[in-house]
Coordinates of C-alpha atoms in Angstrom, one line a residue:
X30 CA 8.5 -17.2 -55.8
X31 CA 7.8 -15.7 -60.0
X32 CA 4.3 -14.1 -60.0
X33 CA 3.0 -14.2 -64.2
X34 CA 2.1 -10.9 -65.8
X35 CA -1.9 -12.4 -64.9
X36 CA -1.7 -12.2 -61.0
X37 CA -2.9 -9.5 -59.0
X38 CA -0.4 -9.0 -56.7
X39 CA -1.5 -8.3 -52.7
X40 CA -1.8 -4.3 -53.4
X41 CA -4.0 -4.5 -56.3
X42 CA -5.8 -6.8 -54.9
X43 CA -6.3 -4.2 -51.9
X44 CA -7.1 -1.6 -54.2
X45 CA -9.7 -3.5 -56.4
X46 CA -11.2 -4.5 -53.6
X47 CA -11.6 -1.2 -52.3
X48 CA -12.7 0.2 -55.2
X49 CA -15.1 -3.0 -55.5
X50 CA -17.1 -2.2 -52.1
X51 CA -16.9 2.2 -52.9
X52 CA -18.9 1.3 -56.3
X53 CA -20.9 -0.3 -54.6
X54 CA -21.4 1.9 -52.2
X55 CA -21.8 4.4 -54.8
X56 CA -24.4 2.4 -56.6
X57 CA -26.8 2.3 -53.7
X58 CA -26.2 5.5 -52.9
X59 CA -27.6 6.6 -56.3
X60 CA -30.0 3.6 -56.4
X61 CA -31.1 4.6 -53.3
X62 CA -32.1 8.6 -54.6
X63 CA -34.3 6.2 -57.0
X64 CA -35.9 2.9 -55.5
X65 CA -35.9 4.5 -51.3
X66 CA -39.8 4.2 -51.5
X67 CA -40.3 0.1 -53.3
X68 CA -42.1 -1.4 -50.6
X69 CA -43.2 -4.9 -50.6
X70 CA -45.7 -6.2 -47.6
X71 CA -42.8 -8.4 -46.0
X72 CA -41.1 -5.5 -45.7
X73 CA -44.3 -3.5 -44.5
X74 CA -44.5 -6.2 -41.6
X75 CA -41.4 -6.1 -40.5
X76 CA -41.3 -2.0 -39.3
X77 CA -44.8 -2.2 -38.3
X78 CA -42.9 -4.7 -36.1
X79 CA -40.1 -2.6 -35.1
X80 CA -42.5 0.5 -34.9
X81 CA -44.4 -1.9 -32.1
X82 CA -41.0 -3.2 -30.6
X83 CA -39.7 0.6 -30.1
X84 CA -43.4 1.1 -28.9
X85 CA -43.3 -1.1 -25.9
X86 CA -46.2 -2.8 -27.6
X87 CA -44.8 -6.4 -27.0
X88 CA -48.1 -8.3 -27.7
X89 CA -48.4 -7.1 -31.1
X90 CA -44.7 -7.1 -31.9
X91 CA -44.0 -10.5 -31.3
X92 CA -45.5 -13.4 -33.2
X93 CA -45.0 -16.4 -34.7
X94 CA -44.9 -15.7 -38.4
X95 CA -41.9 -12.6 -38.6
X96 CA -38.0 -13.6 -37.7
X97 CA -37.0 -11.0 -35.0
X98 CA -34.0 -10.1 -35.6
X99 CA -33.5 -7.3 -38.1
X100 CA -37.1 -5.4 -36.3
X101 CA -34.6 -5.6 -33.2
X102 CA -31.9 -4.3 -35.5
X103 CA -34.2 -1.2 -37.1
X104 CA -36.8 -1.0 -33.8
X105 CA -33.9 1.8 -32.3
X106 CA -33.7 4.2 -35.0
X107 CA -37.9 4.5 -34.5
X108 CA -37.1 8.5 -33.2
X109 CA -35.7 9.3 -36.1
X110 CA -36.7 12.0 -38.2
X111 CA -37.1 9.8 -41.7
X112 CA -38.7 6.4 -42.9
X113 CA -38.0 3.4 -40.6
X114 CA -38.2 2.2 -44.4
X115 CA -34.9 4.6 -45.3
X116 CA -33.2 2.9 -42.3
X117 CA -34.2 -0.7 -43.9
X118 CA -32.6 -0.4 -47.0
X119 CA -29.6 1.5 -45.1
X120 CA -28.6 -1.0 -43.2
X121 CA -29.4 -3.5 -45.9
X122 CA -27.1 -2.3 -47.7
X123 CA -24.4 -2.6 -45.2
X124 CA -25.5 -6.6 -45.0
X125 CA -24.6 -6.3 -48.5
X126 CA -21.8 -5.2 -47.9
X127 CA -20.4 -7.5 -45.0
X128 CA -22.2 -10.8 -47.3
X129 CA -19.2 -9.0 -49.9
X130 CA -16.1 -8.9 -47.1
X131 CA -17.2 -12.9 -45.8
X132 CA -17.6 -13.6 -49.6
X133 CA -13.4 -12.0 -50.2
X134 CA -12.4 -13.9 -47.7
X135 CA -13.9 -17.4 -48.5
X136 CA -12.9 -17.1 -52.0
X137 CA -9.1 -16.2 -50.5
X138 CA -9.3 -19.2 -47.6
X139 CA -10.2 -21.8 -51.2
X140 CA -7.8 -20.3 -53.2
X141 CA -9.7 -19.1 -55.4
X142 CA -7.3 -16.3 -57.7
X143 CA -8.0 -13.2 -56.7
X144 CA -8.5 -11.6 -60.4
X145 CA -11.6 -14.9 -60.4
X146 CA -12.4 -13.1 -57.6
X147 CA -12.2 -9.8 -58.3
X148 CA -14.8 -10.7 -60.7
X149 CA -17.2 -13.4 -58.9
X150 CA -17.6 -10.9 -56.4
X151 CA -18.7 -7.8 -58.4
X152 CA -21.7 -10.0 -60.3
X153 CA -22.3 -10.8 -56.3
X154 CA -22.3 -6.7 -55.8
X155 CA -24.6 -6.5 -58.6
X156 CA -27.2 -9.4 -56.7
X157 CA -26.7 -7.6 -53.8
X158 CA -27.9 -4.7 -55.2
X159 CA -30.8 -5.5 -56.7
X160 CA -31.7 -7.7 -53.3
X161 CA -31.0 -4.6 -50.7
X162 CA -34.3 -2.0 -53.3
X163 CA -35.9 -4.5 -54.8
X164 CA -37.0 -6.7 -51.4
X165 CA -37.4 -6.2 -47.9
X166 CA -36.7 -9.3 -45.6
X167 CA -34.4 -9.9 -43.6
X168 CA -32.8 -12.6 -46.1
X169 CA -29.0 -10.5 -46.6
X170 CA -28.4 -10.1 -43.3
X171 CA -29.2 -13.7 -42.9
X172 CA -27.1 -14.6 -45.9
X173 CA -24.3 -13.0 -43.9
X174 CA -25.0 -14.6 -40.6
X175 CA -24.7 -18.0 -42.2
X176 CA -21.6 -16.5 -44.6
X177 CA -19.9 -15.2 -41.4
X178 CA -20.7 -19.1 -39.9
X179 CA -19.2 -20.9 -42.5
X180 CA -16.6 -19.1 -43.0
X181 CA -15.7 -18.3 -39.4
X182 CA -16.8 -21.2 -37.9

């Protein structure tokens, strides 16, 4: 099969995606330095619930309003000597990376050209960085789970 000069070969595709993921993590580390204390009311509640789970205070932790999965993920880190808010942002950064990986596989499954895949993933990476540092909610976790379910089911 003859490749046109506009197509990426498999090695270039893998290298491009790996560079995109590395750039995503580097930009995330830079943004973390400046936005690590950005907080919203939802994030405060999720962190309080995580602390309640970690301390065994089930009466405060279990409620019908806030979903528990993200608090369960954050709770084991409450014994570490730094803010749970930092853990929250780092976990969201990695959920964003997981979304990039799943989206790449979805694009490949549906036959999108590698060049367009990298372009779309680049825009998606920018949006994900915004959601990692602007709001502290389980939206990235939910998105990763739903995209994974959509693709792998």
